[in-house]
PDB file of C-alpha atoms in Angstrom:
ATOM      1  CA  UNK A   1      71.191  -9.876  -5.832  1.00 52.00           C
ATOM      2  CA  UNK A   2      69.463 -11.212  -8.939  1.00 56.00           C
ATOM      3  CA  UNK A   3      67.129 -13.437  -6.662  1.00 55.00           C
ATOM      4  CA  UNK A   4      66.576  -9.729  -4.713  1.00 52.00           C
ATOM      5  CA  UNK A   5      65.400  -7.596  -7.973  1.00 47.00           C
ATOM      6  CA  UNK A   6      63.389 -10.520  -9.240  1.00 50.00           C
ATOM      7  CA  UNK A   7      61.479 -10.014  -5.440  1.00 52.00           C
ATOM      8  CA  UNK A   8      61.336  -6.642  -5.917  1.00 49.00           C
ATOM      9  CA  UNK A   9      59.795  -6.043  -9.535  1.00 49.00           C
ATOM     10  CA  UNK A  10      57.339  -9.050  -8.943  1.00 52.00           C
ATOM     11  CA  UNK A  11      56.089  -7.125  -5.911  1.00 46.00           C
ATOM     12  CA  UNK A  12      55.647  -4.030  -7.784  1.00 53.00           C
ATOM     13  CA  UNK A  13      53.930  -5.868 -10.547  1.00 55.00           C
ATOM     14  CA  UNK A  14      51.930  -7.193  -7.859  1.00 55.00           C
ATOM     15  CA  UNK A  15      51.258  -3.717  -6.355  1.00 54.00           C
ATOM     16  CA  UNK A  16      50.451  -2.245  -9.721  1.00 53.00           C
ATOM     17  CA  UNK A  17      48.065  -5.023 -10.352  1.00 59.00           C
ATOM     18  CA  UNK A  18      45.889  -4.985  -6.985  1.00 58.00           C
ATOM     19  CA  UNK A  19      45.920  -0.811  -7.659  1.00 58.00           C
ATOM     20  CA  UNK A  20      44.140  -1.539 -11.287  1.00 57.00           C
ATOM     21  CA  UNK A  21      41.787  -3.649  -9.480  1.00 56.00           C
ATOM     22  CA  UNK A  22      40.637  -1.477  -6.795  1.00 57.00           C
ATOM     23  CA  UNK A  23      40.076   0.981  -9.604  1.00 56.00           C
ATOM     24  CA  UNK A  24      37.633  -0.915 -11.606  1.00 60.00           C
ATOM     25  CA  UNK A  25      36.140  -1.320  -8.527  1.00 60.00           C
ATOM     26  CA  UNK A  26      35.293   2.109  -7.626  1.00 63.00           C
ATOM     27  CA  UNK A  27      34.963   2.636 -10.805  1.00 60.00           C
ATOM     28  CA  UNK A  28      31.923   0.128 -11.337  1.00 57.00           C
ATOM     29  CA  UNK A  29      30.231   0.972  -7.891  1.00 54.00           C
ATOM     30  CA  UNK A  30      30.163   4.755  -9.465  1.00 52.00           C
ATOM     31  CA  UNK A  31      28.773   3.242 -12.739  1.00 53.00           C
ATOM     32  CA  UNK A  32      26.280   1.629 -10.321  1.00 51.00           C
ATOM     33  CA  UNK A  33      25.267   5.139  -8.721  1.00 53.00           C
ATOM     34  CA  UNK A  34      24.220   6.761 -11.706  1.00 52.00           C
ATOM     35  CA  UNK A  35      21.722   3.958 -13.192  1.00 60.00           C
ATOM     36  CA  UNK A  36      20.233   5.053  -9.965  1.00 80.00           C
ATOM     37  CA  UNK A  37      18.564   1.433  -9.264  1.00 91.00           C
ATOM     38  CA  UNK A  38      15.182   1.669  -7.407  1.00 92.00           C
ATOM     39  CA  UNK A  39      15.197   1.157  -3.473  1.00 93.00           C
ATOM     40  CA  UNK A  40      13.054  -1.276  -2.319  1.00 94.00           C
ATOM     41  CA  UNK A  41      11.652   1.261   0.313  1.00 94.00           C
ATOM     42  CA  UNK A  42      10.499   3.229  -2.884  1.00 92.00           C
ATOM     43  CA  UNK A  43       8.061   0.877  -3.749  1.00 95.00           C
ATOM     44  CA  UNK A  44       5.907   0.415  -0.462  1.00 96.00           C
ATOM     45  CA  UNK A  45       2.722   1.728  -0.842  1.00 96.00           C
ATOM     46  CA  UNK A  46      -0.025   1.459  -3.526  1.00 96.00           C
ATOM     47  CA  UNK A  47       0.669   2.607  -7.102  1.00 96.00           C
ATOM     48  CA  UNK A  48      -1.938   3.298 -10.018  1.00 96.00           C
ATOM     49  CA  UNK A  49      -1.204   2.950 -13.430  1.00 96.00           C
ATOM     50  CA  UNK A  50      -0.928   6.275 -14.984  1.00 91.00           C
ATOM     51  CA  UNK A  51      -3.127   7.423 -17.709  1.00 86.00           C
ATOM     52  CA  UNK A  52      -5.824   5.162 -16.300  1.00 82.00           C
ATOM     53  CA  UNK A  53      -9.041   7.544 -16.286  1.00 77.00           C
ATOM     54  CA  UNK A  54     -10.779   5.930 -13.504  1.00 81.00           C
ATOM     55  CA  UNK A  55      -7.734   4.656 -11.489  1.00 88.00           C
ATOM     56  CA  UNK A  56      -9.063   1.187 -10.768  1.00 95.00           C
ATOM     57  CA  UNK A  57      -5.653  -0.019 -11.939  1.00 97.00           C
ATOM     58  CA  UNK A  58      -2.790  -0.423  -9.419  1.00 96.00           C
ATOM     59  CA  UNK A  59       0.362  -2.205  -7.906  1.00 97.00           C
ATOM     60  CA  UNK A  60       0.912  -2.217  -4.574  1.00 97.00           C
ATOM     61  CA  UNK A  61       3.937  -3.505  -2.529  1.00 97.00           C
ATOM     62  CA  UNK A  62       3.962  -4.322   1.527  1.00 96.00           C
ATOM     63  CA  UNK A  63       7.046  -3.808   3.629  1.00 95.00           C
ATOM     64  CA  UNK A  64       6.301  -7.824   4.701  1.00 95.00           C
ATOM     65  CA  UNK A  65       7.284  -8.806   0.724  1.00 96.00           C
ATOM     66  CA  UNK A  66       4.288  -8.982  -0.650  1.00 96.00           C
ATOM     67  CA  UNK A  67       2.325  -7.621  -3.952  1.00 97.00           C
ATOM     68  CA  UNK A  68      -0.345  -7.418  -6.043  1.00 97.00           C
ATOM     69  CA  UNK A  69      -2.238  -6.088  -8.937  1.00 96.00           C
ATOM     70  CA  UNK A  70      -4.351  -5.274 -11.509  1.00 96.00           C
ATOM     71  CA  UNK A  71      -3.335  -4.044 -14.830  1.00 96.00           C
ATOM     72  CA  UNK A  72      -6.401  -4.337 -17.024  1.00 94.00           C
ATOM     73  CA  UNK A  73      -9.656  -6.292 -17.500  1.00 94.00           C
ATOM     74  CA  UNK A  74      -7.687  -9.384 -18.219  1.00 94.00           C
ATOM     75  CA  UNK A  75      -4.228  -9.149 -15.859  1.00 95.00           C
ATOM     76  CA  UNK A  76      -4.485  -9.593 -12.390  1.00 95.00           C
ATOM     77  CA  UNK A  77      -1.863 -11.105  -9.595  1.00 95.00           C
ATOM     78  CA  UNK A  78      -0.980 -11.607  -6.189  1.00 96.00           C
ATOM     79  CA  UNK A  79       2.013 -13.274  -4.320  1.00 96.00           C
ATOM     80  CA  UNK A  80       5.086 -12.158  -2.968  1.00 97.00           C
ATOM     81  CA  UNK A  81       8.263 -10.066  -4.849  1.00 97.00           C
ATOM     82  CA  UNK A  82      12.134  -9.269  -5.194  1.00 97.00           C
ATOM     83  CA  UNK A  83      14.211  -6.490  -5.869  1.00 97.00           C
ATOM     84  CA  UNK A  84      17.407  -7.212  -6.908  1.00 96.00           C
ATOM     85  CA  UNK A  85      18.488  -3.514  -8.623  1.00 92.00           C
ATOM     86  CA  UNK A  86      16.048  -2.631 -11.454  1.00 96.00           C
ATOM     87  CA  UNK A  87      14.549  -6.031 -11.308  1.00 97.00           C
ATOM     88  CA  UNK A  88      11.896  -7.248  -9.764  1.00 97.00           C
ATOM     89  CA  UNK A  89      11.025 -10.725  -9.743  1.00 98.00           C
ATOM     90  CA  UNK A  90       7.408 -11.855  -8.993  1.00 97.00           C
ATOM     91  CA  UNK A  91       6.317 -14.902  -7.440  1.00 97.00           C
ATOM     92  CA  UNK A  92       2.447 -15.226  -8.100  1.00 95.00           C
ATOM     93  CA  UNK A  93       0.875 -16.911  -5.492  1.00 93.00           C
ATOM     94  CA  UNK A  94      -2.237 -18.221  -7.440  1.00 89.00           C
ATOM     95  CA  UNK A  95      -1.119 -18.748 -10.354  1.00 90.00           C
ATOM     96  CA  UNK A  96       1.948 -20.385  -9.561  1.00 92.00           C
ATOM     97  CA  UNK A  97       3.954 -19.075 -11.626  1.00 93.00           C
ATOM     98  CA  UNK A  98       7.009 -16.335 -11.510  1.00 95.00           C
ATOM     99  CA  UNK A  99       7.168 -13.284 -13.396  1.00 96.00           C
ATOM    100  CA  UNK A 100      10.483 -10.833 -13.823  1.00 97.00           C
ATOM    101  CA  UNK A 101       9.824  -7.262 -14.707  1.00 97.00           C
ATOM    102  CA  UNK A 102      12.458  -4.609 -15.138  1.00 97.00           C
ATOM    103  CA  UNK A 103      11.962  -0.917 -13.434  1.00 97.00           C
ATOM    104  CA  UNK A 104      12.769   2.370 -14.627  1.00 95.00           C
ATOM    105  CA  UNK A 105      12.618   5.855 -11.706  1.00 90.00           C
ATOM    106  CA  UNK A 106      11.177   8.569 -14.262  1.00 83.00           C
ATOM    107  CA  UNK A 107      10.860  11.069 -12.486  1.00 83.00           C
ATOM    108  CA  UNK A 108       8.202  10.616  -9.514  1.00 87.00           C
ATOM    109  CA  UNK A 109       7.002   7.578 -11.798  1.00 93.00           C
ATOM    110  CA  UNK A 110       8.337   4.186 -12.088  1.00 96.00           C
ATOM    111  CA  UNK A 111       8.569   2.668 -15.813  1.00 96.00           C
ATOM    112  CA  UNK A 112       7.533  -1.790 -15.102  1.00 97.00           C
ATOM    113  CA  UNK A 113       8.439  -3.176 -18.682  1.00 97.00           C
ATOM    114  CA  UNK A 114       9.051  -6.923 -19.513  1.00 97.00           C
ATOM    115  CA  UNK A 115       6.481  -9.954 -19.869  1.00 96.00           C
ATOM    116  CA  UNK A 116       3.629 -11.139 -17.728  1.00 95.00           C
ATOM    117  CA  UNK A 117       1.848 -14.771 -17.079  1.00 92.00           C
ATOM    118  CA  UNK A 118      -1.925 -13.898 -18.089  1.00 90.00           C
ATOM    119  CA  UNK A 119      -4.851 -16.179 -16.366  1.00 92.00           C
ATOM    120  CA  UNK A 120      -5.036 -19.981 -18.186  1.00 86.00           C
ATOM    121  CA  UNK A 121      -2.791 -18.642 -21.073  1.00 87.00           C
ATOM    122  CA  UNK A 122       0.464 -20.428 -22.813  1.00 83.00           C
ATOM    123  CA  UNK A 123       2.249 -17.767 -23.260  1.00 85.00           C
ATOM    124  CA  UNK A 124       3.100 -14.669 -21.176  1.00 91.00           C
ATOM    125  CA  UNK A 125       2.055 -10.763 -22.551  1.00 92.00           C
ATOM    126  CA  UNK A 126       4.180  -8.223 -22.506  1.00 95.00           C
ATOM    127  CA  UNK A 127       3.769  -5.197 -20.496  1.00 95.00           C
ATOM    128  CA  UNK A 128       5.162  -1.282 -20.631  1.00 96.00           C
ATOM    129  CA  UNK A 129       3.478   0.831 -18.153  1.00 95.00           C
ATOM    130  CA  UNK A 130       4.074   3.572 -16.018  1.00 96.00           C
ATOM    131  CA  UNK A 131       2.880   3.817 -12.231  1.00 96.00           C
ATOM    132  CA  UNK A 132       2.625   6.822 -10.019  1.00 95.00           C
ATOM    133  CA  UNK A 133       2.388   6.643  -6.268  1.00 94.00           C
ATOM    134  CA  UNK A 134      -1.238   7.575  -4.021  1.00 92.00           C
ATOM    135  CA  UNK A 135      -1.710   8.323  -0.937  1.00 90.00           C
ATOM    136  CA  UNK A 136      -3.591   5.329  -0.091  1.00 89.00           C
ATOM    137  CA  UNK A 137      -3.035   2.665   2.848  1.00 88.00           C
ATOM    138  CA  UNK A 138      -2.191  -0.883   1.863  1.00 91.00           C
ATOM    139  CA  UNK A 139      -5.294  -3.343   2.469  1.00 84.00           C
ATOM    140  CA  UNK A 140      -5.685  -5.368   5.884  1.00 87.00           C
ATOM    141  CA  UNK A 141      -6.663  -9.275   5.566  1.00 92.00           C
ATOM    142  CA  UNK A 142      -9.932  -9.895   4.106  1.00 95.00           C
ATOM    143  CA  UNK A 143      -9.301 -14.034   5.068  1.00 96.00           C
ATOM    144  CA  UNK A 144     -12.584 -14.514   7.121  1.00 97.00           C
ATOM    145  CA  UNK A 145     -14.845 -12.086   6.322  1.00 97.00           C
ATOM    146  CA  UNK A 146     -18.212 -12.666   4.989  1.00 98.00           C
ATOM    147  CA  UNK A 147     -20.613 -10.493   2.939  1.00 97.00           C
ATOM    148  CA  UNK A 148     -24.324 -11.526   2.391  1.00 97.00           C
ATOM    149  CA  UNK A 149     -26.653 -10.304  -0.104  1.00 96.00           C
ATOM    150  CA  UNK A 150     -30.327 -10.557   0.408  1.00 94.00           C
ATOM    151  CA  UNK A 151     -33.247 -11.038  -2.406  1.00 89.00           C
ATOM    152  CA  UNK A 152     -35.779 -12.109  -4.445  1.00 78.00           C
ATOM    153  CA  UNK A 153     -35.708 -14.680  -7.817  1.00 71.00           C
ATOM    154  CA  UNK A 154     -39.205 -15.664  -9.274  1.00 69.00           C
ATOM    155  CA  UNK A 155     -37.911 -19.347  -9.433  1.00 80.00           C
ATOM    156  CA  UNK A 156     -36.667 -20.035  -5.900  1.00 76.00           C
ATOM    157  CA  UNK A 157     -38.351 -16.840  -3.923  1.00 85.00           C
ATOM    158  CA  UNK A 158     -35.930 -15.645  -1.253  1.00 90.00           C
ATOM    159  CA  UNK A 159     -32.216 -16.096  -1.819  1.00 93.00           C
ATOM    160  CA  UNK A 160     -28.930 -15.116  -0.086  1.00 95.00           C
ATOM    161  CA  UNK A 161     -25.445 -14.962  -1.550  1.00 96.00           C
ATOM    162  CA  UNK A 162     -22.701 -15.570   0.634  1.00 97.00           C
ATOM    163  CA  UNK A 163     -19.029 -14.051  -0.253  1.00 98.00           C
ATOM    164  CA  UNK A 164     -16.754 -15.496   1.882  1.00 98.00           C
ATOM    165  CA  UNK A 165     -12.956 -14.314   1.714  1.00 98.00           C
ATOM    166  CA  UNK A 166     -11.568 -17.982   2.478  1.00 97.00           C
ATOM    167  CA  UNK A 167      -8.040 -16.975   1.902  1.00 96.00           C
ATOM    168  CA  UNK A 168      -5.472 -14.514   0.887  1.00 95.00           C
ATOM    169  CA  UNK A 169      -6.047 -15.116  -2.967  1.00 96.00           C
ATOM    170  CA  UNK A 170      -9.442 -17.050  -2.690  1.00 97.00           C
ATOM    171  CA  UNK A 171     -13.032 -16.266  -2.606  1.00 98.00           C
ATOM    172  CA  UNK A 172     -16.006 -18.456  -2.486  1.00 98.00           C
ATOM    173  CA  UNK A 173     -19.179 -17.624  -3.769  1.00 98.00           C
ATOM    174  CA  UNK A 174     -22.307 -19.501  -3.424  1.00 97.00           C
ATOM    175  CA  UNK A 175     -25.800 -18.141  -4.526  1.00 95.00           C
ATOM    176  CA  UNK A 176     -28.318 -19.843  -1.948  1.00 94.00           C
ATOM    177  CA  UNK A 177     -32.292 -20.455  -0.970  1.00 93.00           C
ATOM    178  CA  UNK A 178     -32.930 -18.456   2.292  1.00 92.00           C
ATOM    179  CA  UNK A 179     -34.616 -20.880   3.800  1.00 89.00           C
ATOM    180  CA  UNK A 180     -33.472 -22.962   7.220  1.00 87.00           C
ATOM    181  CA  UNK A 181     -31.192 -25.109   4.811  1.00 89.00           C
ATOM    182  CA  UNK A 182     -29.620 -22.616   2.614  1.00 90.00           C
ATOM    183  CA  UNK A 183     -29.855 -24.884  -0.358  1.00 93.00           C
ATOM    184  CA  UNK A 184     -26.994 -23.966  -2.961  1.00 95.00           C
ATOM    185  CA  UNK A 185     -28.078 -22.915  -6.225  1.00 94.00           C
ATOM    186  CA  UNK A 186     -24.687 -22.762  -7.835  1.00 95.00           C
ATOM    187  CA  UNK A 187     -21.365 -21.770  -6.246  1.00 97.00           C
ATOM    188  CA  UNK A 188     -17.406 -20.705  -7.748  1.00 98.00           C
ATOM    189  CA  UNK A 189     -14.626 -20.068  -6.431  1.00 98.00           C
ATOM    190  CA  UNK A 190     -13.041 -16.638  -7.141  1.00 98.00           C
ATOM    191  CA  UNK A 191      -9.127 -15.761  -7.321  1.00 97.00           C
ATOM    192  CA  UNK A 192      -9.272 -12.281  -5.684  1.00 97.00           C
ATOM    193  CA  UNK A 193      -6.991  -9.287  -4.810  1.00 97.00           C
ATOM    194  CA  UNK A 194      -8.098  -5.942  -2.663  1.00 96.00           C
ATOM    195  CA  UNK A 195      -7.603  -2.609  -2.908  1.00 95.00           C
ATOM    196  CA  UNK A 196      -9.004   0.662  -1.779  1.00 93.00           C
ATOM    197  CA  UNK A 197     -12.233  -0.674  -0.694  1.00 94.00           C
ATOM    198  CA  UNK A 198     -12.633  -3.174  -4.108  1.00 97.00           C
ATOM    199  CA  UNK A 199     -12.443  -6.655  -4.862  1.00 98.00           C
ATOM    200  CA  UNK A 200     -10.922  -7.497  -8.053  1.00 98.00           C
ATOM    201  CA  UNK A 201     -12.317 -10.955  -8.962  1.00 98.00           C
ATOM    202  CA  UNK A 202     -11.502 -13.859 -11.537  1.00 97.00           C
ATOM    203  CA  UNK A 203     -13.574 -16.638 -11.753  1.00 97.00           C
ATOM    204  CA  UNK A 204     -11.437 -19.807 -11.270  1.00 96.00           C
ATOM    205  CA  UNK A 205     -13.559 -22.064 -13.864  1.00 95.00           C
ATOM    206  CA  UNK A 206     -13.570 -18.780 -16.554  1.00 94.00           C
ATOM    207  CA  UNK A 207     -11.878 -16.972 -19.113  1.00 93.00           C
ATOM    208  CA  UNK A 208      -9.657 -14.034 -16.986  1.00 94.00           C
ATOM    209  CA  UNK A 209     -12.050 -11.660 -17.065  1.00 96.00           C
ATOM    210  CA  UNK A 210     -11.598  -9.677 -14.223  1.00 97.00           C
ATOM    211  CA  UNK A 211     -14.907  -8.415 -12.251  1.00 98.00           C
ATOM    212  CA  UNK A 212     -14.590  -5.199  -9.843  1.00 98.00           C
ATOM    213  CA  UNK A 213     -17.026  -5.404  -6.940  1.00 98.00           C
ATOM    214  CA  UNK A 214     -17.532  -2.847  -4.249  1.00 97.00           C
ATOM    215  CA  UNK A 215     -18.783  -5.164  -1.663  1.00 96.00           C
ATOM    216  CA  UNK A 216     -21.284  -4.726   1.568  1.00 95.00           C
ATOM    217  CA  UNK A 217     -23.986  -6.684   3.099  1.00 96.00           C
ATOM    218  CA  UNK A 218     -27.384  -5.268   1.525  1.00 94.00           C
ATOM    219  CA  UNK A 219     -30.704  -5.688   0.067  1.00 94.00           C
ATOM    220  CA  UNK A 220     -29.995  -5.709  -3.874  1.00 90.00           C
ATOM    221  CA  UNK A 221     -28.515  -8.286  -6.287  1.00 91.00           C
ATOM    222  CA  UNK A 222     -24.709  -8.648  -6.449  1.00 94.00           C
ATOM    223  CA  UNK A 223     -24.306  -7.449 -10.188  1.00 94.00           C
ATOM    224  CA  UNK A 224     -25.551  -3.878  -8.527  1.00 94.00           C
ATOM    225  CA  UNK A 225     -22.453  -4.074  -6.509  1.00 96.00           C
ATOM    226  CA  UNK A 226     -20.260  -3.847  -9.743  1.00 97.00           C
ATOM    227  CA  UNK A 227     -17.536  -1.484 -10.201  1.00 96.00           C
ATOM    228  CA  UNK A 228     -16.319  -2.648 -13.511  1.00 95.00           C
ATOM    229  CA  UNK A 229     -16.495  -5.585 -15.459  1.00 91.00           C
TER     230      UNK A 229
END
């Protein structure tokens, strides 16, 4: 009989123990509800940073994992993300480096706060922004395609410049004679990202500065085809 009641109020223990459990449970997955964590099937699309005049300055994310931006004339990335609740971790495919931001929903905006690798820096910069979605389409590939600028320099008479997307980050420029050679005058390769019809440009062998170009094949120099700079 002792042996019996020992059983019994060990089970009940038991019992009382696995009820407290499952209540912390609930109790943290309702916690959990009302931080009200951004879905990753919020951020597909293309963002722009608010209280940018011009809106040149954006985010965008791809259903496929991927991202890329342009916060200012200096910060500028591409690569592939995570969501794991409010933060999103950011693996920059140029750079080679990996970035973790926290989110915040405000209303229709998203709050990105926490510290970003800038271009040839040793130390990251901190960022606290807020981003509002457009109704814009997320950019195709630009690997492949070619742009070529026709005209004239007093020193070498005709010249061409060839922009050639070689990659999904990388751009090649080369400045050239237009004759049956193409003789290279000087050449550079560009890190790149694309959005709503503009290249956003840093020049691998500079400083960070980041160079907007609105890009076509034409008669004209390519500093007329400059957005911002």
């Amino acid at each position: 009989m002792i042996i019996a009641f020992a059983t019994i109020l060990c089970l009940a223990s038991c019992s009382k123990d696995d009820e407290g459990a499952s209540s912390n449970t609930q109790e943290q997955e309702q916690e959990e509800e009302k931080q009200s964590f951004v879905k990753e099937s919020d951020l597909y699309g293309v963002w722009v940073v608010s209280g940018n005049a011009d809106s040149l300055y954006f985010i965008s994310f791809s259903e496929a994992g991927k991202y890329s931006y342009c916060f200012n004339s200096t910060m500028m990335g591409a690569g592939t993300y995570k969501l794991d609740k409010n933060k999103l971790t950011l693996y920059n495919g140029y750079l080679n480096t990996i970035d973790v931001v926290n989110l915040e929903k405000d209303n229709s905006q998203i709050k990105i706060t926490g510290d970003l690798q800038k271009f040839k820096a040793s130390t990251k910069q901190s960022v606290n922004i807020s981003i509002s979605k457009m109704n814009k389409e997320l950019p195709i590939s630009k690997t492949g395609e070619v742009f070529k600028i026709w005209g004239l320099h007093n020193t070498y008479g005709s010249t061409i410049t060839y922009i050639k997307y070689e990659s999904e980050y990388l751009i090649k420029y080369q400045y050239c004679k237009d004759n049956s050679l193409k003789q290279v005058i000087s050449e550079a390769n560009w890190f790149y990202v694309y959005n709503d019809d503009m290249t956003y440009t840093q020049d691998c062998s500079g400083n960070g500065e980041v160079v907007i170009y609105k890009l076509q094949d034409h008669y004209s120099t390519l500093k007329s085809q400059i957005i911002k700079q």
